[in-house]
Amino acid sequence: MMKEINTERAENYDLVIVGGGMVGISLALLLAQQQPEWKVLLLEAQAYGKSGKQQHHPSFDSRSTALSWSSRKIFQAAGLWSELESHTSAINNIHVSDRGHIGLTRISAEEAGVEALGYVIENRWIGAVLLGRLATTSVEMMAPERVAKITPLKSGVGLTLENSGETIQTSLLVIADGANSQTAQQLGIHSDQQPYGQQGIIANIGLQDAHDGVAYERFTDQGPMAMLPLPDFDGSPRCALVWTQPPERAAELMAASDEEFLNALQESFGYRMGTVQKVGERVAYPLALTTASEQVRRNVVVLGNAAHSLHPVAGQGFNLSLRDVATLADVLGKAKLSGADFSSLETLEDYQQQQLADQQNTLMFSDNLPKLFAQSSSVVALGRNSGLVMMDLLPSLRSRFAKFGMGMANKEAGHGS
Ligand SMILES: Cc1cc2nc3c(=O)[nH]c(=O)nc-3n(C[C@H](O)[C@H](O)[C@H](O)COP(=O)(O)OP(=O)(O)OC[C@H]3O[C@@H](n4cnc5c(N)ncnc54)[C@H](O)[C@@H]3O)c2cc1C
């Protein structure tokens, strides 16, 4: 039998974050910096490895993330950028191409007027840096821990914890436990899932030649693929591969020997990046657009993949969520300063309103890109080719595409300028 919440004895928090992945920890760190007096608790279902470097943690795994310019600005303001940057490789140029067709466009940092178009970092390093910093803050952490029961209270929310059996209460519950959130479901918040019928295979690839900070986005009939520049390992150049494929082909590629996999990759990608020499651990992710039926309620916010999980082709999922995180931290801080209830529906709706356009535009961009290139009819192929060719000819269109990738298309989000 579950205990009922005894509100007099229960430990009281300003904010409890469920899910200590990239998004949950980023919010905890921004709040620790901006509202150090707040009592914040982070609950994470999986234990972290030593210094957060464990490879198989669901968020800090063997994937790599392309951080946009907007993410750089947010991490910079939080005093985290210099440490993160030492583990990144800057993207100086992006090549977008369409296999078997003539369309090709190039976007350069110089033309876009920025130092870099993005920064690629392995997720394990994001984990190591963020968790290292978290240990220096007053944020409390319980891992492994989950929420067994959520009880709406007159003011705030009561939580019964699964492992410890403890009951606690909080003014604001932030749900950041990933796509198809179990915690949101406990509150009747459902996720709408639209599968793409594709898997995203990721792996680190050893290259013969230096990559010179060039990222390649290539659209093939089976699905898009990206090769992103990574920092060298033991003096050897590397890149991070994201290769989308239908499930049957993905299963073949996952089962293939390293040599077979590299041959298939070289065949599909060509020699733009030179010869591919080595492949690291391969992991396949089923791809779907997942959106939560609600993002805010009185005393509750849904964030990160739990709110919206996108196709990785445009590398936007975490970057968008980090802009959500920065806006939420800002709105909560301003409400507190003005003496308003920071967990009221009004305050939380203000947050949602501020992020609405950014979320809608980014979702549309990430959803349309793979669909457009998935269609192999000659009319669409002609359209997409002339689109790419036109982009190459029209600097303003290209710079708009670049700005989108950098998280600067939504000026109202305020983190890109
Ligand atoms: C192949 C691939 C490549 C990508 N590349 C990019 C990119 O280049 N750029 C970009 O911006 N984005 C990219 N993304 C998207 C990015 O990975 C996600 O946006 C990001 O991981 C979302 O983080 P999150 O913390 O919301 O969710 P998650 O990373 O899923 O973390 C959720 C956390 O909650 C924990 N948890 C789960 N259930 C519970 C529970 N009941 N109680 C407590 N804790 C729980 C989990 O253990 C986990 O730690 C990519 C995604 C994929 C699949």
Coordinates of C-alpha atoms and ligand atoms in Angstrom, one line a residue:
M1 CA 0.0 0.0 0.0
M2 CA 1.3 3.4 -0.9
K3 CA 1.6 6.0 1.9
E4 CA -0.6 9.1 1.7
I5 CA 1.3 12.4 1.6
N6 CA 1.7 13.9 5.0
T7 CA 2.2 17.6 4.0
E8 CA 3.5 18.6 7.4
R9 CA 6.3 16.1 7.5
A10 CA 7.2 15.8 3.8
E11 CA 10.4 17.5 2.6
N12 CA 9.6 20.6 0.7
Y13 CA 11.3 21.7 -2.6
D14 CA 10.9 24.7 -4.8
L15 CA 11.4 22.6 -7.8
V16 CA 11.8 18.9 -8.6
I17 CA 13.1 17.8 -12.0
V18 CA 12.3 14.2 -13.0
G19 CA 14.9 13.0 -15.5
G20 CA 18.6 13.8 -15.3
G21 CA 19.5 13.6 -19.0
M22 CA 21.0 16.5 -21.0
V23 CA 17.9 18.7 -20.6
G24 CA 17.0 18.0 -16.9
I25 CA 20.6 18.7 -15.8
S26 CA 20.9 21.8 -18.0
L27 CA 17.8 23.3 -16.3
A28 CA 19.2 22.3 -12.8
L29 CA 22.5 24.1 -13.7
L30 CA 20.8 27.3 -15.0
L31 CA 18.6 27.5 -11.9
A32 CA 21.6 26.9 -9.6
Q33 CA 23.3 29.8 -11.2
Q34 CA 20.3 32.2 -11.4
Q35 CA 18.3 31.2 -8.3
P36 CA 20.9 29.8 -5.9
E37 CA 18.6 30.1 -2.9
W38 CA 16.1 27.7 -4.5
K39 CA 15.9 24.1 -3.1
V40 CA 16.1 21.9 -6.2
L41 CA 16.0 18.1 -6.4
L42 CA 16.9 16.0 -9.5
L43 CA 15.6 12.5 -9.8
E44 CA 17.2 10.2 -12.4
A45 CA 16.2 6.6 -13.1
Q46 CA 19.6 5.3 -14.0
A47 CA 22.8 5.5 -11.9
Y48 CA 25.5 7.5 -13.5
G49 CA 29.0 6.0 -14.2
K50 CA 32.1 7.4 -12.5
S51 CA 32.3 11.2 -13.4
G52 CA 29.4 10.7 -15.7
K53 CA 31.6 9.1 -18.4
Q54 CA 29.7 5.8 -18.5
Q55 CA 29.0 5.1 -22.2
H56 CA 25.6 3.4 -21.8
H57 CA 23.6 6.0 -19.9
P58 CA 20.4 6.7 -21.9
S59 CA 21.2 10.4 -22.4
F60 CA 25.1 10.5 -22.1
D61 CA 25.7 7.6 -24.5
S62 CA 27.9 7.1 -27.5
R63 CA 26.0 9.7 -29.6
S64 CA 27.4 13.1 -30.6
T65 CA 25.5 16.3 -30.6
A66 CA 25.8 19.3 -32.9
L67 CA 25.4 22.3 -30.6
S68 CA 24.1 25.4 -32.4
W69 CA 25.2 28.9 -31.9
S70 CA 22.2 29.5 -29.7
S71 CA 23.3 26.6 -27.4
R72 CA 26.8 28.1 -27.2
K73 CA 25.4 31.4 -26.1
I74 CA 23.3 29.7 -23.4
F75 CA 26.1 27.6 -22.1
Q76 CA 28.4 30.6 -22.2
A77 CA 26.0 32.7 -20.0
A78 CA 25.9 29.7 -17.6
G79 CA 29.8 29.7 -17.4
L80 CA 30.0 26.2 -18.9
W81 CA 31.1 27.0 -22.5
S82 CA 34.9 27.1 -22.1
E83 CA 34.9 23.6 -20.5
L84 CA 32.5 22.2 -23.1
E85 CA 34.4 23.9 -26.0
S86 CA 37.6 22.0 -25.2
H87 CA 35.8 18.8 -26.2
T88 CA 34.2 20.1 -29.4
S89 CA 35.1 20.4 -33.1
A90 CA 33.9 23.6 -34.7
I91 CA 31.8 23.3 -37.9
N92 CA 33.3 25.8 -40.4
N93 CA 31.4 24.6 -43.5
I94 CA 28.3 22.5 -44.2
H95 CA 27.9 20.7 -47.5
V96 CA 24.4 19.6 -48.3
S97 CA 24.0 17.1 -51.2
D98 CA 21.5 14.8 -52.8
R99 CA 22.9 11.4 -53.9
G100 CA 22.5 10.7 -57.6
H101 CA 21.3 14.2 -58.3
I102 CA 23.1 17.5 -59.1
G103 CA 21.8 19.6 -56.2
L104 CA 24.6 20.7 -53.8
T105 CA 24.9 23.6 -51.5
R106 CA 27.6 24.9 -49.3
I107 CA 27.2 27.1 -46.2
S108 CA 30.2 28.7 -44.6
A109 CA 30.7 30.3 -41.2
E110 CA 32.4 33.2 -42.9
E111 CA 29.4 33.9 -45.1
A112 CA 27.0 33.6 -42.2
G113 CA 29.2 36.1 -40.3
V114 CA 29.9 33.8 -37.3
E115 CA 32.9 32.1 -35.8
A116 CA 31.4 28.6 -36.4
L117 CA 28.1 27.2 -37.7
G118 CA 28.0 24.8 -34.8
Y119 CA 30.1 22.6 -32.5
V120 CA 30.1 18.8 -32.4
I121 CA 30.7 17.1 -29.0
E122 CA 30.3 13.6 -27.8
N123 CA 27.4 13.2 -25.4
R124 CA 29.6 11.5 -22.9
W125 CA 31.6 14.7 -22.6
I126 CA 28.4 16.8 -22.2
G127 CA 27.6 14.4 -19.4
A128 CA 31.0 14.6 -17.8
V129 CA 31.1 18.5 -17.9
L130 CA 27.5 19.0 -16.8
L131 CA 27.6 16.4 -14.0
G132 CA 31.0 17.7 -12.8
R133 CA 29.5 21.2 -12.5
L134 CA 26.3 19.9 -10.9
A135 CA 28.4 18.4 -8.1
T136 CA 29.6 21.9 -7.1
T137 CA 26.1 23.3 -6.7
S138 CA 23.4 22.9 -4.0
V139 CA 21.1 20.9 -6.3
E140 CA 20.2 17.6 -4.6
M141 CA 20.3 14.4 -6.7
M142 CA 18.8 11.0 -6.3
A143 CA 19.8 8.3 -8.8
P144 CA 18.5 5.7 -9.3
E145 CA 15.1 7.0 -8.4
R146 CA 11.6 7.4 -10.0
V147 CA 8.3 8.8 -9.0
A148 CA 5.8 6.1 -8.0
K149 CA 2.8 8.4 -7.3
I150 CA 1.9 12.1 -8.0
T151 CA -0.7 13.8 -5.8
P152 CA -1.9 17.3 -6.7
L153 CA -2.0 19.4 -3.6
K154 CA -3.7 22.7 -2.8
S155 CA -0.4 24.4 -3.3
G156 CA 2.2 22.3 -5.3
V157 CA 2.5 18.6 -6.0
G158 CA 3.1 15.6 -3.7
L159 CA 5.5 12.9 -4.9
T160 CA 6.0 9.4 -3.6
L161 CA 9.4 8.0 -4.6
E162 CA 9.7 4.5 -5.9
N163 CA 13.0 3.3 -4.3
S164 CA 13.1 5.1 -1.0
G165 CA 9.4 5.2 -0.5
E166 CA 9.9 8.8 0.7
T167 CA 7.2 11.4 0.2
I168 CA 8.1 14.9 -0.8
Q169 CA 6.4 18.0 -2.1
T170 CA 7.3 20.6 -4.6
S171 CA 6.0 23.9 -5.9
L172 CA 7.0 23.0 -9.4
L173 CA 7.4 19.6 -11.0
V174 CA 9.5 19.6 -14.2
I175 CA 9.1 16.4 -16.2
A176 CA 12.2 15.7 -18.4
D177 CA 12.3 11.9 -18.5
G178 CA 12.6 11.6 -22.2
A179 CA 10.2 10.6 -25.1
N180 CA 7.1 8.7 -24.1
S181 CA 7.5 10.0 -20.5
Q182 CA 6.2 7.6 -17.9
T183 CA 5.9 10.5 -15.4
A184 CA 3.7 12.6 -17.7
Q185 CA 1.5 9.6 -18.4
Q186 CA 0.8 9.3 -14.6
L187 CA -0.8 12.8 -14.9
G188 CA -2.8 11.8 -18.0
I189 CA -0.5 13.7 -20.3
H190 CA -0.1 11.6 -23.4
S191 CA 2.4 11.5 -26.2
D192 CA 1.5 11.5 -29.8
Q193 CA 4.0 9.4 -31.8
Q194 CA 4.4 9.5 -35.5
P195 CA 7.1 7.0 -36.5
Y196 CA 9.2 7.8 -39.5
G197 CA 9.6 4.1 -40.4
Q198 CA 13.4 4.7 -40.1
Q199 CA 16.2 3.9 -37.7
G200 CA 19.1 6.2 -37.1
I201 CA 22.4 4.4 -36.9
I202 CA 25.2 6.3 -35.1
A203 CA 28.9 5.5 -34.9
N204 CA 32.2 7.3 -34.7
I205 CA 34.1 6.9 -37.9
G206 CA 37.9 7.1 -38.2
L207 CA 39.1 9.0 -41.3
Q208 CA 42.2 8.8 -43.4
D209 CA 42.3 12.6 -44.0
A210 CA 41.6 15.6 -41.8
H211 CA 38.0 16.8 -42.0
D212 CA 38.9 20.6 -41.8
G213 CA 35.7 21.3 -39.8
V214 CA 33.4 20.4 -42.7
A215 CA 30.0 18.8 -41.9
Y216 CA 28.2 16.8 -44.6
E217 CA 24.5 16.3 -44.8
R218 CA 23.7 13.9 -47.6
F219 CA 20.2 12.9 -48.8
T220 CA 19.9 9.4 -50.3
D221 CA 16.9 7.4 -51.4
Q222 CA 17.0 5.4 -48.2
G223 CA 17.2 8.4 -45.9
P224 CA 19.4 11.3 -44.9
M225 CA 22.9 10.8 -43.5
A226 CA 25.2 13.2 -41.7
M227 CA 28.9 13.1 -41.1
L228 CA 29.9 15.6 -38.4
P229 CA 33.5 16.6 -37.6
L230 CA 34.8 15.4 -34.2
P231 CA 38.0 16.3 -32.3
D232 CA 40.9 13.9 -33.2
F233 CA 41.4 10.8 -31.1
D234 CA 45.0 9.8 -30.5
G235 CA 46.0 12.1 -33.3
S236 CA 43.6 10.5 -35.9
P237 CA 40.8 12.4 -37.5
R238 CA 37.2 11.3 -36.7
C239 CA 33.7 12.2 -37.5
A240 CA 30.3 11.3 -36.0
L241 CA 28.0 9.4 -38.4
V242 CA 24.1 9.5 -38.2
W243 CA 22.8 7.3 -41.0
T244 CA 19.0 6.9 -41.4
Q245 CA 17.8 3.7 -43.0
P246 CA 14.6 1.6 -43.3
P247 CA 14.5 -1.0 -40.4
E248 CA 15.4 -4.0 -42.5
R249 CA 18.5 -2.3 -44.0
A250 CA 19.4 -0.9 -40.6
A251 CA 19.3 -4.4 -39.1
E252 CA 21.7 -5.7 -41.9
L253 CA 24.1 -2.8 -41.3
M254 CA 24.0 -3.4 -37.5
A255 CA 24.8 -7.1 -38.1
A256 CA 27.5 -6.4 -40.7
S257 CA 31.2 -6.8 -39.9
D258 CA 33.2 -3.6 -39.5
E259 CA 34.7 -4.0 -43.0
E260 CA 31.3 -4.6 -44.6
F261 CA 29.8 -1.6 -42.8
L262 CA 32.7 0.7 -43.9
N263 CA 32.3 -0.5 -47.5
A264 CA 28.6 0.2 -47.5
L265 CA 29.2 3.6 -45.9
Q266 CA 31.9 4.5 -48.5
E267 CA 29.6 3.4 -51.3
S268 CA 26.6 5.4 -50.0
F269 CA 28.6 8.5 -49.0
G270 CA 31.2 8.7 -51.7
Y271 CA 34.7 10.1 -51.1
R272 CA 33.9 13.6 -50.2
M273 CA 35.4 13.0 -46.7
G274 CA 38.2 10.8 -48.1
T275 CA 38.5 7.1 -47.1
V276 CA 36.6 5.8 -44.1
Q277 CA 39.0 3.6 -42.1
K278 CA 37.5 2.6 -38.8
V279 CA 34.1 2.3 -37.2
G280 CA 33.4 2.5 -33.4
E281 CA 30.4 1.1 -31.5
R282 CA 27.2 1.2 -33.6
V283 CA 23.8 2.0 -32.0
A284 CA 20.5 2.1 -33.8
Y285 CA 17.6 4.4 -32.6
P286 CA 14.0 4.1 -33.9
L287 CA 13.0 7.5 -35.2
A288 CA 9.6 9.2 -34.5
L289 CA 8.2 12.6 -34.1
T290 CA 6.8 12.6 -30.5
T291 CA 4.9 15.4 -29.0
A292 CA 3.2 15.7 -25.6
S293 CA -0.5 16.5 -25.4
E294 CA 0.2 19.3 -22.9
Q295 CA 3.4 21.1 -21.9
V296 CA 2.2 23.1 -18.9
R297 CA -0.3 22.8 -16.1
R298 CA -0.5 24.5 -12.8
N299 CA 2.7 23.4 -10.9
V300 CA 3.8 21.2 -13.9
V301 CA 6.1 21.7 -16.9
V302 CA 7.0 19.1 -19.5
L303 CA 10.5 19.7 -21.1
G304 CA 13.0 18.1 -23.5
N305 CA 12.2 14.9 -25.4
A306 CA 9.2 14.4 -23.0
A307 CA 7.7 17.5 -24.7
H308 CA 9.0 17.1 -28.2
S309 CA 11.3 14.5 -29.7
L310 CA 12.4 15.3 -33.3
H311 CA 14.1 13.5 -36.3
P312 CA 17.8 14.0 -35.8
V313 CA 18.6 14.9 -39.4
A314 CA 18.7 18.6 -38.7
G315 CA 20.4 18.2 -35.3
Q316 CA 17.8 20.4 -33.6
G317 CA 16.3 18.4 -30.7
F318 CA 18.6 19.3 -27.9
N319 CA 19.3 22.8 -29.2
L320 CA 15.6 23.6 -29.2
S321 CA 15.2 22.1 -25.7
L322 CA 18.0 24.2 -24.4
R323 CA 16.3 27.3 -25.6
D324 CA 13.1 26.1 -23.9
V325 CA 15.2 25.6 -20.7
A326 CA 16.8 29.1 -20.9
T327 CA 13.4 30.7 -21.5
L328 CA 11.8 28.8 -18.6
A329 CA 14.6 29.7 -16.2
D330 CA 14.2 33.3 -17.2
V331 CA 10.4 33.4 -16.8
L332 CA 10.6 31.6 -13.4
G333 CA 13.2 34.0 -12.2
K334 CA 11.2 37.1 -13.3
A335 CA 8.0 35.8 -11.7
K336 CA 9.9 35.2 -8.4
L337 CA 11.5 38.7 -8.6
S338 CA 8.1 40.4 -9.1
G339 CA 6.6 38.4 -6.2
A340 CA 4.3 36.4 -8.5
D341 CA 3.7 32.6 -8.0
F342 CA 6.4 31.1 -10.3
S343 CA 4.5 27.8 -10.5
S344 CA 1.1 29.3 -11.4
L345 CA -0.6 28.4 -14.7
E346 CA -0.3 32.0 -15.8
T347 CA 3.5 32.1 -15.3
L348 CA 3.9 28.7 -17.1
E349 CA 1.7 29.7 -20.0
D350 CA 3.8 32.8 -20.4
Y351 CA 6.8 30.5 -20.8
Q352 CA 5.0 28.3 -23.3
Q353 CA 3.8 31.4 -25.3
Q354 CA 7.4 32.7 -25.5
Q355 CA 8.6 29.4 -26.9
L356 CA 5.7 28.6 -29.2
A357 CA 6.9 30.0 -32.5
D358 CA 10.4 28.5 -31.9
Q359 CA 9.0 25.1 -31.2
Q360 CA 6.6 25.1 -34.1
N361 CA 9.2 26.3 -36.6
T362 CA 11.8 23.9 -35.5
L363 CA 9.4 21.0 -35.4
M364 CA 8.3 21.8 -38.9
F365 CA 11.8 22.2 -40.2
S366 CA 13.0 18.9 -38.7
D367 CA 9.9 17.0 -39.8
N368 CA 9.7 18.3 -43.4
L369 CA 13.4 17.9 -44.3
P370 CA 13.5 14.0 -44.1
K371 CA 10.0 13.8 -45.7
L372 CA 10.9 16.0 -48.6
F373 CA 14.0 14.0 -49.4
A374 CA 12.3 10.6 -48.7
Q375 CA 10.1 11.1 -51.9
S376 CA 11.9 9.8 -54.9
S377 CA 9.3 10.9 -57.5
S378 CA 11.1 12.7 -60.3
V379 CA 9.0 15.9 -59.8
V380 CA 9.9 16.1 -56.2
A381 CA 13.5 15.1 -57.0
L382 CA 13.6 17.9 -59.6
G383 CA 12.1 20.4 -57.0
R384 CA 14.6 19.4 -54.3
N385 CA 17.5 19.6 -56.7
S386 CA 16.6 22.9 -58.0
G387 CA 16.0 24.0 -54.4
L388 CA 19.5 23.0 -53.5
V389 CA 21.0 24.6 -56.6
M390 CA 19.0 27.8 -56.0
M391 CA 20.3 27.8 -52.4
D392 CA 23.8 27.7 -53.8
L393 CA 23.0 30.6 -56.0
L394 CA 21.1 32.7 -53.6
P395 CA 23.2 33.8 -50.6
S396 CA 20.2 35.2 -48.7
L397 CA 18.3 31.9 -48.8
R398 CA 21.4 30.0 -47.8
S399 CA 22.1 32.3 -44.9
R400 CA 18.5 31.8 -43.7
F401 CA 19.1 28.0 -43.8
A402 CA 22.3 28.5 -41.9
K403 CA 20.6 30.7 -39.4
F404 CA 18.0 28.0 -38.8
G405 CA 20.7 25.4 -38.1
M406 CA 22.4 27.8 -35.7
G407 CA 19.1 28.4 -33.8
M408 CA 19.0 32.0 -34.8
A409 CA 15.9 31.9 -37.0
N410 CA 13.6 32.7 -34.1
K411 CA 14.8 36.1 -32.9
E412 CA 11.9 36.2 -30.4
A413 CA 13.6 33.2 -28.7
G414 CA 16.2 35.8 -27.8
H415 CA 19.1 33.3 -27.4
G416 CA 20.6 33.5 -30.8
S417 CA 21.4 37.1 -31.3
Ligands
LIG1 C1 20.8 9.7 -33.3 C2 20.5 11.0 -32.7 C3 21.3 12.1 -32.9 C4 21.0 13.4 -32.4 N1 21.7 14.5 -32.7 C5 21.4 15.7 -32.2 C6 22.1 16.8 -32.5 O1 23.1 16.8 -33.3 N2 21.8 18.0 -32.0 C7 20.7 18.2 -31.2 O2 20.4 19.3 -30.8 N3 20.0 17.1 -30.8 C8 20.3 15.8 -31.3 N4 19.6 14.7 -30.9 C9 18.4 14.9 -30.0 C10 18.9 14.9 -28.5 O3 19.6 13.7 -28.3 C11 17.7 14.9 -27.6 O4 17.0 16.1 -27.9 C12 18.2 14.9 -26.1 O5 18.8 13.7 -25.8 C13 16.9 15.1 -25.2 O6 17.4 15.1 -23.9 P1 16.4 14.8 -22.7 O7 17.1 15.0 -21.5 O8 15.1 15.5 -22.9 O9 16.0 13.2 -22.9 P2 16.8 11.9 -22.7 O10 18.2 12.1 -23.3 O11 16.0 10.8 -23.2 O12 17.0 11.8 -21.1 C14 15.9 11.4 -20.3 C15 16.5 11.0 -18.9 O13 15.4 10.7 -18.1 C16 15.7 9.5 -17.4 N5 14.5 8.8 -17.1 C17 13.7 8.0 -17.9 N6 12.5 7.7 -17.3 C18 12.6 8.2 -16.0 C19 11.8 8.2 -14.8 N7 10.6 7.5 -14.9 N8 12.2 8.8 -13.7 C20 13.4 9.5 -13.7 N9 14.2 9.5 -14.8 C21 13.9 8.9 -15.9 C22 16.6 8.7 -18.4 O14 17.4 7.7 -17.7 C23 17.4 9.8 -19.0 O15 18.6 10.1 -18.3 C24 19.8 13.5 -31.5 C25 19.1 12.4 -31.2 C26 19.4 11.1 -31.8 C27 18.5 9.9 -31.5

